[in-house]
mmCIF file of C-alpha atoms in Angstrom:
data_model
loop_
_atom_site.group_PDB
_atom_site.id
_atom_site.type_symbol
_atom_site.label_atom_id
_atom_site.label_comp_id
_atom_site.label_asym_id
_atom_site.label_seq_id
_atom_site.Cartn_x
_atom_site.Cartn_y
_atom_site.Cartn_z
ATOM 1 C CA UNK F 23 -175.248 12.211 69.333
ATOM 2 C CA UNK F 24 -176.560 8.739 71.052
ATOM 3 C CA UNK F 25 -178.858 6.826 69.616
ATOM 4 C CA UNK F 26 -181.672 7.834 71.719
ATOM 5 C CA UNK F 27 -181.407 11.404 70.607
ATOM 6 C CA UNK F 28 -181.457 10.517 66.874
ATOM 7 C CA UNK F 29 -184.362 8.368 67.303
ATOM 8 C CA UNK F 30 -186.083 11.277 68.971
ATOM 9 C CA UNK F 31 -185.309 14.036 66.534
ATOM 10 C CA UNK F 32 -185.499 11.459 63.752
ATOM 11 C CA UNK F 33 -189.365 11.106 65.080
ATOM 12 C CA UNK F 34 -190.293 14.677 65.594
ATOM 13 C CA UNK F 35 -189.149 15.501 62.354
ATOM 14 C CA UNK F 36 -189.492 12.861 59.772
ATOM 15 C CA UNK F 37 -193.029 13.731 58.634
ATOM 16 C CA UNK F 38 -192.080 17.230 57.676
ATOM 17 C CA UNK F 39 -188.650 16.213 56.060
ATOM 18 C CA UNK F 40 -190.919 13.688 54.246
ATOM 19 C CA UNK F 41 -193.460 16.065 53.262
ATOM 20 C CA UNK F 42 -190.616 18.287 52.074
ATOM 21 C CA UNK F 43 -189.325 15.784 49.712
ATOM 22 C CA UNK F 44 -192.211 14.650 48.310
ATOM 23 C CA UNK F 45 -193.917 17.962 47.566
ATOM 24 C CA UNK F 46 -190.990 18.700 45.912
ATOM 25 C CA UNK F 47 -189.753 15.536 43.626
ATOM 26 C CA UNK F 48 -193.484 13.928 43.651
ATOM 27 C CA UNK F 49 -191.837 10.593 43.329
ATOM 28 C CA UNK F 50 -192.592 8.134 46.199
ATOM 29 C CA UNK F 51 -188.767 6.396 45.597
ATOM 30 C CA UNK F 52 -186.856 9.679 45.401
ATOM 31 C CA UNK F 53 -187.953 11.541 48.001
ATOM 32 C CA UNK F 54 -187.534 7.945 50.665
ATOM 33 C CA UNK F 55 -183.818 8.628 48.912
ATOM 34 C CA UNK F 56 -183.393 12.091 50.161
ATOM 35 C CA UNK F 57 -185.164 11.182 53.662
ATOM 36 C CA UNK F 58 -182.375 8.838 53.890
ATOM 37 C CA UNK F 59 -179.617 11.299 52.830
ATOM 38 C CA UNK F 60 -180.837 14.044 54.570
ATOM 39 C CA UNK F 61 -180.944 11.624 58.184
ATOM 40 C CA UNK F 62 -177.756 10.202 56.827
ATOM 41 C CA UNK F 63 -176.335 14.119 56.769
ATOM 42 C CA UNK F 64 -177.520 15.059 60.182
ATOM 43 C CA UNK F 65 -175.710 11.723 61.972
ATOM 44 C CA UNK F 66 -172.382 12.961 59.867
ATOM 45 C CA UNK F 67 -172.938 16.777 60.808
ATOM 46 C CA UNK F 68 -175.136 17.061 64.151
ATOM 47 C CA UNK F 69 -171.826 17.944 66.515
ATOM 48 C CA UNK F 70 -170.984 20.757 64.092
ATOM 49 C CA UNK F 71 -174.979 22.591 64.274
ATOM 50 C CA UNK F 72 -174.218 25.529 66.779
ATOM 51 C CA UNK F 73 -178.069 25.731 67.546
ATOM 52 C CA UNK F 74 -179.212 22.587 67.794
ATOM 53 C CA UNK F 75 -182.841 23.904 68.787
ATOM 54 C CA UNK F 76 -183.658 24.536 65.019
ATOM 55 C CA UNK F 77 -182.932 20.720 63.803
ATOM 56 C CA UNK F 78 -185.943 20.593 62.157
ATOM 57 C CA UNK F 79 -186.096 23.832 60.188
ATOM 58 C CA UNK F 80 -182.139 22.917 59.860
ATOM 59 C CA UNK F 81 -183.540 19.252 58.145
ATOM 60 C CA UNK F 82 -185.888 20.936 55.887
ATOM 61 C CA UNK F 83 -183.807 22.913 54.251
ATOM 62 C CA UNK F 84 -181.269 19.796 54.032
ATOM 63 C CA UNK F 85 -183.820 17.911 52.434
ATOM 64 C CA UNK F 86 -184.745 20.629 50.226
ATOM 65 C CA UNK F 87 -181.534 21.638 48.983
ATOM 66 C CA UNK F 88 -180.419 17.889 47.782
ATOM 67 C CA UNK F 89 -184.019 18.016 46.327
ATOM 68 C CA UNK F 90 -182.903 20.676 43.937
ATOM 69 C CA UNK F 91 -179.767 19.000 43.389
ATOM 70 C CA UNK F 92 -181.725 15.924 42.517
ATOM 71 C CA UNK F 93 -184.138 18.065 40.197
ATOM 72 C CA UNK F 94 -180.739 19.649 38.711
ATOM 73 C CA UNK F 95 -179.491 16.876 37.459
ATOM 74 C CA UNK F 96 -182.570 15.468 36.143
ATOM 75 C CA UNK F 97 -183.246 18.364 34.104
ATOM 76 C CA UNK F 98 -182.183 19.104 30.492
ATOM 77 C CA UNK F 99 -183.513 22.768 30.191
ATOM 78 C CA UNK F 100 -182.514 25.806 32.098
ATOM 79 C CA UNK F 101 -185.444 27.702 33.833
ATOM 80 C CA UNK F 102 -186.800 31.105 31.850
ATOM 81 C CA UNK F 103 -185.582 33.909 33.921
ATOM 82 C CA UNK F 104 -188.544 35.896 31.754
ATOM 83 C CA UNK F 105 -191.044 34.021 33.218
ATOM 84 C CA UNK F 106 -190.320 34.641 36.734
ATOM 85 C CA UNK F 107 -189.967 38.367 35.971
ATOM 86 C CA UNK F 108 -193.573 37.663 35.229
ATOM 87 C CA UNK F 109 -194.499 36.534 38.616
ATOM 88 C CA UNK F 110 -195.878 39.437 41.050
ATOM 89 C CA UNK F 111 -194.773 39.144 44.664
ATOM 90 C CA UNK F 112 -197.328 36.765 46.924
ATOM 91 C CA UNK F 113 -197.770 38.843 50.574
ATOM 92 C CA UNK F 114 -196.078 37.378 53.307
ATOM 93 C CA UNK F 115 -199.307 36.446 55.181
ATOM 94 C CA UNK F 116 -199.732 34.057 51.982
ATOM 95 C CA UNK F 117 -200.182 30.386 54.208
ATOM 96 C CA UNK F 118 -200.727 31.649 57.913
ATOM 97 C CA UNK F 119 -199.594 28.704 60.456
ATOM 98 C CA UNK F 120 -202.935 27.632 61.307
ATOM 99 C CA UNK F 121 -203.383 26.808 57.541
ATOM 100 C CA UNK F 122 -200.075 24.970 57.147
ATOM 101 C CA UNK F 123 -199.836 22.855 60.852
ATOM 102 C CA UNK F 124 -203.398 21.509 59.992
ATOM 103 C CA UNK F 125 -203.275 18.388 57.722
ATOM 104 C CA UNK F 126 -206.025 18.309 56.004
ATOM 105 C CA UNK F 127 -206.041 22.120 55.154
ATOM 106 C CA UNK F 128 -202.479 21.260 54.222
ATOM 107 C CA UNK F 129 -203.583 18.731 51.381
ATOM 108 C CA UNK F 130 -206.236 21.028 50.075
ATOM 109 C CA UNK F 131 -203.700 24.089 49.779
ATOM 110 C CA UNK F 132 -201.278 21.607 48.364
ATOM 111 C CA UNK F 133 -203.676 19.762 45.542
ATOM 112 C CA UNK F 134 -204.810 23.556 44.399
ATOM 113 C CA UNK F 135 -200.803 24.472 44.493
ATOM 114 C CA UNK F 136 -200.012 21.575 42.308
ATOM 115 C CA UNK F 137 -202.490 21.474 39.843
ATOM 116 C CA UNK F 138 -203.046 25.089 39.092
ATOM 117 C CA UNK F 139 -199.054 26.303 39.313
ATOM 118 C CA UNK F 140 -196.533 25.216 37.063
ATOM 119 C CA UNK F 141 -193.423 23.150 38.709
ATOM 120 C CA UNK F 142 -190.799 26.495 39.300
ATOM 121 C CA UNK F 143 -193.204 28.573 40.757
ATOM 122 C CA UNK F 144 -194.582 25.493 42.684
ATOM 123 C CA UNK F 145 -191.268 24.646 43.961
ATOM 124 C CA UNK F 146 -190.364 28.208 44.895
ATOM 125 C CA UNK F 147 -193.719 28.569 47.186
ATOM 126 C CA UNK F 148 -193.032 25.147 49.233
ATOM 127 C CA UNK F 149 -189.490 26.376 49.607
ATOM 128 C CA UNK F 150 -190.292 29.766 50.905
ATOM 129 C CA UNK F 151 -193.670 28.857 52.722
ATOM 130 C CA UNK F 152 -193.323 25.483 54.315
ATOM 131 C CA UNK F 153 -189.479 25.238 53.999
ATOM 132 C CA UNK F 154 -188.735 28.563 55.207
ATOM 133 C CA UNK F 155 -185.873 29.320 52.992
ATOM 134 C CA UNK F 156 -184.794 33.093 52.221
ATOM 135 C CA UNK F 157 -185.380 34.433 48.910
ATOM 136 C CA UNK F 158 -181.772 34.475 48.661
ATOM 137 C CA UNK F 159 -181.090 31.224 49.618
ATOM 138 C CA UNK F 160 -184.096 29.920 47.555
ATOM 139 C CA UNK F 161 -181.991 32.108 44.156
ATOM 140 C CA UNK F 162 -178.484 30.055 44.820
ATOM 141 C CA UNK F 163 -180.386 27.209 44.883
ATOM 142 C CA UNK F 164 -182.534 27.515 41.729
ATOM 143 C CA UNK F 165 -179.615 29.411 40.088
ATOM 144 C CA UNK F 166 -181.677 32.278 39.533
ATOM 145 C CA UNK F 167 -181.567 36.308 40.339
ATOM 146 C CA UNK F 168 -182.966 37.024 43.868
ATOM 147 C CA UNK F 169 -185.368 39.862 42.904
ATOM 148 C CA UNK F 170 -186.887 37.466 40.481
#
């Protein structure tokens, strides 16, 4: 990868790598950190992607795995598998694309995620919603079952 091309993907993708971050650490300073890993991860593993047409949703989920790694470490107490069990199923058709692609909608649906949800559940709706992550992939990550 040239310079040219990592400036360009680097552009058309920082704001949602960015936006993944921060919705998910809500620290200013951590989440520039994992911009700067995630960018630093794509220069080290870019010839290995075999479809290099989903960079961005390939980014995201970068950023939003070291995220949880981040959030892993931080934290003392393991998550309450009980209270997920809790948690009915939100439809699919939850945040439709015309919702999430406009910015402004995009800060309302995020200031009513944030201050009515608690910080699991809020975590697991960015990272299956904006950061497109399988359930599956979203239970390795939070060390959880996947029907929960």
């Amino acid at each position: 990868m040239d310079n040219k091309e990592l400036e360009k993907i680097y552009n058309d993708t920082y704001r949602s790598v960015y936006w993944t971050a921060m919705s998910l650490l809500k620290d200013e300073e951590d989440a520039q950190d994992i911009v700067q890993e995630t960018y630093v991860t794509l220069i080290d593993s870019y010839d290995t992607l075999k479809d290099k047409e989903k960079v961005a949703a390939w980014l995201k989920k970068i950023a939003a795995n070291k995220c949880l790694n981040r959030i892993k470490l931080a934290k003392t107490d393991k998550m309450d598998d009980e209270f997920f069990e809790s948690v009915e199923a939100v439809p699919e058709d939850f945040l439709p694309d015309s919702i999430v692609e406009s910015d402004e909608m995009r800060k309302v649906v995020m200031d009513i995620i944030e201050k009515s949800l608690s910080d699991d559940v809020r975590r697991t709706l960015i990272l299956f919603y904006f950061d497109e992550m399988s359930t599956k992939e979203i239970a390795e990550a939070l060390g959880i079952p996947q029907g929960t």
